[in-house]
Amino acid sequence: MKSISIQGIKGSFHHEAVVKFFQNEKVEIIDSPTFKSLVTDVVNKKTDYGMMAIENSIAGAILPNYSLITKYKLHIIGEIVLPIKHHLLVLPEETIDTITEVRTHPMALLQCENFLEKHPDWKLLAKDDTATCARNIHEKKLKGIATIGSKLAAEMYHLKILQENIHDISDNYTRFYLLSTTPEKINNFNKASLYFTTDHTMGSLAKVLNTLAKYKMNMTKIQSVPLSGSVFQYSFHVDIVSKESGYDTYYEALEEIKTQTGFLHVLGEYKEYKIEK
């Protein structure tokens, strides 16, 4: 049975991402308090894989996670995109009038501002993890305390969903990478994540982008990340999808890009995930 480390505890959105990625396959989920500890679990062979959030459609990229992937030489072997739906969770006997405090992750507070502003008397506390807050409410029987979390957290920790879908923006998605210490051959892959540097000469990055266009590679993401050990120098993470050209064309593009960059690493070749709306 495969084992997967997640940031946070069971009932978190990372947990949901694992369930969605592996569908009906039985897997073992290992809780990990931080993204770095998630990575070290994988590197030290404590688990087979790590499921790591990499970007949110509202908040943007999680830059430290790009650095963790490259620093520990991890390979991206899959991706999943999860719709983020926030619900107000409480003990079964609570009502909207008995709530005095909301404890949850700061991002959840930020993404539910419109709803929370309707209750100015509630005290808002930022915590490390939505699922941990849900578990604490259940285990400690915290009366008058609510959290913001997922339906999975409500089910796991026997909480009532007092109010559904309290997020401000309905189109809220988080993309996750499935990470491994070794590359895996993915049949019929159509997406790749590249990592490279360019020099500071005029048009150096444009040359790479023009090469991708020349070989009909659709760039779906470009992210600059500070280059460790350098001052104001950056590496680039680029996701490309090949829709029209075959594998020969893809590998030809890589060979040309190698001549245009300081270094080029393929972080992963995997199947693109199509967002379901």
Short mmCIF file of C-alpha atoms in Angstrom, two decimals:
data_model
loop_
_atom_site.label_atom_id
_atom_site.label_comp_id
_atom_site.label_asym_id
_atom_site.label_seq_id
_atom_site.Cartn_x
_atom_site.Cartn_y
_atom_site.Cartn_z
CA MET A 1 0.00 0.00 0.00
CA LYS A 2 1.37 3.40 -0.98
CA SER A 3 2.04 5.97 1.74
CA ILE A 4 1.66 9.71 1.20
CA SER A 5 2.75 12.58 3.46
CA ILE A 6 0.45 15.60 3.66
CA GLN A 7 0.94 19.01 5.24
CA GLY A 8 -1.46 19.21 8.17
CA ILE A 9 -3.65 16.41 9.46
CA LYS A 10 -6.35 14.17 8.08
CA GLY A 11 -9.41 16.17 7.15
CA SER A 12 -7.34 18.94 5.58
CA PHE A 13 -7.50 20.03 1.96
CA HIS A 14 -4.23 18.13 1.40
CA HIS A 15 -6.07 15.00 2.55
CA GLU A 16 -8.85 15.75 0.07
CA ALA A 17 -6.26 16.13 -2.69
CA VAL A 18 -4.86 12.65 -1.97
CA VAL A 19 -8.34 11.10 -1.97
CA LYS A 20 -9.17 12.78 -5.29
CA PHE A 21 -5.86 11.85 -6.92
CA PHE A 22 -5.86 8.17 -5.93
CA GLN A 23 -9.67 7.81 -6.16
CA ASN A 24 -10.61 4.28 -5.07
CA GLU A 25 -7.04 3.11 -4.43
CA LYS A 26 -6.31 2.38 -0.78
CA VAL A 27 -3.40 4.46 0.53
CA GLU A 28 -1.86 5.33 3.87
CA ILE A 29 -1.88 9.05 4.73
CA ILE A 30 0.81 10.38 7.06
CA ASP A 31 0.32 13.72 8.84
CA SER A 32 3.20 16.20 8.69
CA PRO A 33 3.24 19.59 10.46
CA THR A 34 5.07 21.66 7.82
CA PHE A 35 5.90 21.59 4.13
CA LYS A 36 9.56 21.02 4.96
CA SER A 37 8.78 18.04 7.18
CA LEU A 38 6.56 16.67 4.40
CA VAL A 39 9.54 16.83 2.05
CA THR A 40 11.95 15.24 4.53
CA ASP A 41 9.45 12.40 5.06
CA VAL A 42 9.73 11.62 1.35
CA VAL A 43 13.49 12.17 1.12
CA ASN A 44 14.14 9.93 4.15
CA LYS A 45 11.88 7.19 2.73
CA LYS A 46 9.41 7.48 5.59
CA THR A 47 6.71 7.71 2.92
CA ASP A 48 6.52 6.90 -0.78
CA TYR A 49 5.14 10.25 -1.91
CA GLY A 50 4.30 13.74 -0.76
CA MET A 51 1.20 15.73 -1.73
CA MET A 52 2.13 19.42 -1.70
CA ALA A 53 0.10 22.54 -2.50
CA ILE A 54 1.94 24.70 -5.04
CA GLU A 55 -0.46 27.52 -5.93
CA ASN A 56 -3.90 28.94 -5.27
CA SER A 57 -5.99 30.68 -7.90
CA ILE A 58 -6.59 33.64 -5.53
CA ALA A 59 -3.48 33.84 -3.35
CA GLY A 60 -0.98 32.84 -6.05
CA ALA A 61 2.12 30.64 -5.91
CA ILE A 62 3.65 29.24 -2.71
CA LEU A 63 7.22 30.27 -3.51
CA PRO A 64 8.99 28.38 -0.68
CA ASN A 65 7.55 25.13 -2.02
CA TYR A 66 9.21 25.63 -5.40
CA SER A 67 12.51 26.04 -3.54
CA LEU A 68 11.89 22.87 -1.50
CA ILE A 69 11.28 20.84 -4.65
CA THR A 70 14.53 21.94 -6.28
CA LYS A 71 16.67 21.92 -3.12
CA TYR A 72 15.77 18.30 -2.33
CA LYS A 73 15.77 17.21 -5.99
CA LEU A 74 12.21 15.94 -5.93
CA HIS A 75 10.30 14.82 -9.01
CA ILE A 76 6.77 15.84 -9.93
CA ILE A 77 4.87 12.73 -11.01
CA GLY A 78 1.34 14.10 -11.03
CA GLU A 79 -0.93 17.02 -10.27
CA ILE A 80 -4.44 17.54 -8.97
CA VAL A 81 -6.57 20.69 -8.78
CA LEU A 82 -8.99 20.94 -5.88
CA PRO A 83 -11.92 23.37 -5.60
CA ILE A 84 -11.64 25.03 -2.20
CA LYS A 85 -15.02 25.28 -0.49
CA HIS A 86 -15.12 26.75 3.01
CA HIS A 87 -17.83 25.86 5.52
CA LEU A 88 -18.52 27.01 9.09
CA LEU A 89 -18.05 23.99 11.39
CA VAL A 90 -19.27 23.69 15.01
CA LEU A 91 -20.33 21.17 17.63
CA PRO A 92 -23.74 19.61 16.86
CA GLU A 93 -25.62 21.59 19.52
CA GLU A 94 -24.35 25.03 18.46
CA THR A 95 -26.34 27.72 16.62
CA ILE A 96 -25.28 30.90 14.89
CA ASP A 97 -26.20 32.82 18.07
CA THR A 98 -23.96 30.76 20.36
CA ILE A 99 -20.76 31.38 18.36
CA THR A 100 -18.29 33.78 19.96
CA GLU A 101 -15.02 32.84 18.26
CA VAL A 102 -13.71 31.47 14.96
CA ARG A 103 -10.36 29.64 14.82
CA THR A 104 -8.88 28.64 11.50
CA HIS A 105 -6.03 29.09 9.04
CA PRO A 106 -5.34 32.77 8.17
CA MET A 107 -5.97 32.09 4.48
CA ALA A 108 -9.43 30.75 5.30
CA LEU A 109 -10.17 33.90 7.30
CA LEU A 110 -9.01 36.02 4.39
CA GLN A 111 -11.11 34.11 1.86
CA CYS A 112 -14.28 34.38 3.97
CA GLU A 113 -14.08 38.07 4.90
CA ASN A 114 -17.52 39.03 3.56
CA PHE A 115 -19.27 36.40 5.66
CA LEU A 116 -17.23 37.15 8.78
CA GLU A 117 -17.88 40.89 8.50
CA LYS A 118 -21.56 40.15 9.08
CA HIS A 119 -20.60 38.98 12.59
CA PRO A 120 -18.37 41.75 13.98
CA ASP A 121 -18.78 40.46 17.54
CA TRP A 122 -16.96 37.21 16.74
CA LYS A 123 -13.33 36.98 17.77
CA LEU A 124 -11.12 35.74 14.92
CA LEU A 125 -8.00 33.69 15.69
CA ALA A 126 -5.50 32.59 13.03
CA LYS A 127 -4.20 29.05 13.51
CA ASP A 128 -1.85 26.73 11.59
CA ASP A 129 -4.33 24.26 10.13
CA THR A 130 -8.07 24.08 9.46
CA ALA A 131 -8.36 20.36 10.20
CA THR A 132 -6.46 20.68 13.50
CA CYS A 133 -8.94 23.33 14.62
CA ALA A 134 -11.82 21.00 13.72
CA ARG A 135 -10.25 18.12 15.64
CA ASN A 136 -9.67 20.31 18.70
CA ILE A 137 -13.28 21.48 18.75
CA HIS A 138 -14.45 17.87 18.67
CA GLU A 139 -11.96 16.40 21.15
CA LYS A 140 -12.09 19.27 23.65
CA LYS A 141 -15.81 19.96 23.19
CA LEU A 142 -15.12 23.66 22.66
CA LYS A 143 -18.46 25.38 23.08
CA GLY A 144 -19.01 28.66 21.30
CA ILE A 145 -16.02 28.01 19.03
CA ALA A 146 -16.30 27.56 15.27
CA THR A 147 -13.78 26.80 12.58
CA ILE A 148 -13.74 27.17 8.82
CA GLY A 149 -12.96 23.97 6.97
CA SER A 150 -13.99 21.27 4.54
CA LYS A 151 -16.88 18.80 4.50
CA LEU A 152 -14.30 16.06 4.98
CA ALA A 153 -13.15 17.69 8.23
CA ALA A 154 -16.76 17.93 9.40
CA GLU A 155 -17.32 14.23 8.70
CA MET A 156 -14.08 13.07 10.30
CA TYR A 157 -14.48 15.11 13.48
CA HIS A 158 -18.26 14.80 13.86
CA LEU A 159 -19.00 18.50 13.49
CA LYS A 160 -22.09 20.19 12.14
CA ILE A 161 -21.88 22.39 9.05
CA LEU A 162 -23.61 25.47 10.37
CA GLN A 163 -23.23 27.44 7.14
CA GLU A 164 -22.12 26.09 3.75
CA ASN A 165 -19.97 27.82 1.15
CA ILE A 166 -19.05 30.94 3.10
CA HIS A 167 -16.08 31.81 0.84
CA ASP A 168 -16.15 35.15 -0.97
CA ILE A 169 -15.14 33.86 -4.42
CA SER A 170 -16.69 30.70 -5.84
CA ASP A 171 -13.88 29.98 -8.33
CA ASN A 172 -11.22 29.19 -5.74
CA TYR A 173 -8.83 26.37 -6.64
CA THR A 174 -5.58 25.01 -5.25
CA ARG A 175 -3.15 23.01 -7.37
CA PHE A 176 -1.16 20.22 -5.73
CA TYR A 177 1.90 18.28 -6.88
CA LEU A 178 2.46 14.61 -6.11
CA LEU A 179 6.19 14.35 -5.35
CA SER A 180 8.68 11.48 -5.33
CA THR A 181 12.43 11.06 -4.90
CA THR A 182 12.64 9.18 -8.19
CA PRO A 183 11.06 9.90 -11.58
CA GLU A 184 8.31 7.61 -12.76
CA LYS A 185 7.48 6.88 -16.37
CA ILE A 186 4.01 8.27 -16.99
CA ASN A 187 2.40 6.80 -20.09
CA ASN A 188 0.94 9.38 -22.47
CA PHE A 189 2.13 12.37 -20.44
CA ASN A 190 1.21 15.73 -21.97
CA LYS A 191 2.57 18.19 -19.42
CA ALA A 192 6.07 18.97 -18.16
CA SER A 193 7.55 21.21 -15.48
CA LEU A 194 10.89 22.78 -16.36
CA TYR A 195 13.41 24.56 -14.12
CA PHE A 196 16.15 26.75 -15.60
CA THR A 197 18.20 29.93 -15.34
CA THR A 198 19.14 32.51 -17.94
CA ASP A 199 21.81 35.19 -17.94
CA HIS A 200 21.07 38.93 -17.73
CA THR A 201 21.57 39.66 -21.42
CA MET A 202 18.72 41.33 -23.23
CA GLY A 203 16.14 38.89 -24.54
CA SER A 204 17.59 35.76 -22.89
CA LEU A 205 14.27 34.69 -21.39
CA ALA A 206 12.43 35.68 -24.56
CA LYS A 207 14.59 33.23 -26.53
CA VAL A 208 13.36 30.35 -24.35
CA LEU A 209 9.74 31.44 -24.67
CA ASN A 210 10.08 31.84 -28.43
CA THR A 211 11.50 28.31 -28.65
CA LEU A 212 8.49 26.93 -26.80
CA ALA A 213 6.19 28.75 -29.21
CA LYS A 214 8.21 27.55 -32.21
CA TYR A 215 7.68 23.93 -31.17
CA LYS A 216 3.99 24.56 -30.34
CA MET A 217 4.43 24.12 -26.60
CA ASN A 218 1.67 25.90 -24.67
CA MET A 219 3.11 27.57 -21.57
CA THR A 220 0.49 27.42 -18.79
CA LYS A 221 2.64 28.78 -15.97
CA ILE A 222 5.85 30.78 -15.47
CA GLN A 223 7.18 31.54 -12.00
CA SER A 224 10.40 33.30 -11.06
CA VAL A 225 12.03 32.22 -7.78
CA PRO A 226 15.09 33.82 -6.12
CA LEU A 227 18.19 31.76 -6.85
CA SER A 228 19.77 30.49 -3.63
CA GLY A 229 23.25 31.91 -2.99
CA SER A 230 22.81 34.79 -5.43
CA VAL A 231 21.72 38.41 -5.04
CA PHE A 232 18.77 39.45 -7.20
CA GLN A 233 19.18 36.53 -9.54
CA TYR A 234 16.28 34.26 -10.35
CA SER A 235 15.48 30.81 -11.61
CA PHE A 236 12.35 30.10 -13.63
CA HIS A 237 9.77 27.38 -13.24
CA VAL A 238 7.72 26.82 -16.39
CA ASP A 239 4.84 24.43 -17.00
CA ILE A 240 4.22 23.47 -20.61
CA VAL A 241 1.51 21.44 -22.27
CA SER A 242 2.02 19.79 -25.65
CA LYS A 243 -1.32 19.55 -27.42
CA GLU A 244 -0.42 19.53 -31.09
CA SER A 245 3.09 18.12 -31.33
CA GLY A 246 4.43 14.72 -30.41
CA TYR A 247 7.18 13.58 -28.11
CA ASP A 248 9.90 14.00 -30.75
CA THR A 249 9.05 17.68 -31.03
CA TYR A 250 9.03 18.04 -27.25
CA TYR A 251 12.51 16.55 -26.91
CA GLU A 252 13.78 18.71 -29.77
CA ALA A 253 12.51 21.77 -27.91
CA LEU A 254 14.36 20.69 -24.76
CA GLU A 255 17.62 20.28 -26.66
CA GLU A 256 17.33 23.78 -28.08
CA ILE A 257 16.43 25.29 -24.72
CA LYS A 258 19.53 23.70 -23.18
CA THR A 259 21.67 25.90 -25.42
CA GLN A 260 19.79 29.02 -24.26
CA THR A 261 19.96 28.52 -20.48
CA GLY A 262 22.53 28.24 -17.71
CA PHE A 263 21.03 24.88 -16.81
CA LEU A 264 17.79 23.07 -17.55
CA HIS A 265 16.17 20.44 -15.34
CA VAL A 266 12.95 18.60 -16.10
CA LEU A 267 11.19 18.42 -12.73
CA GLY A 268 8.40 16.21 -13.99
CA GLU A 269 6.52 14.79 -16.96
CA TYR A 270 2.93 13.92 -16.12
CA LYS A 271 -0.69 14.21 -17.20
CA GLU A 272 -2.36 17.60 -17.14
CA TYR A 273 -5.33 17.82 -14.79
CA LYS A 274 -8.45 19.34 -16.30
CA ILE A 275 -10.44 21.50 -13.89
CA GLU A 276 -13.98 20.29 -13.46
CA LYS A 277 -16.50 23.12 -13.10
#
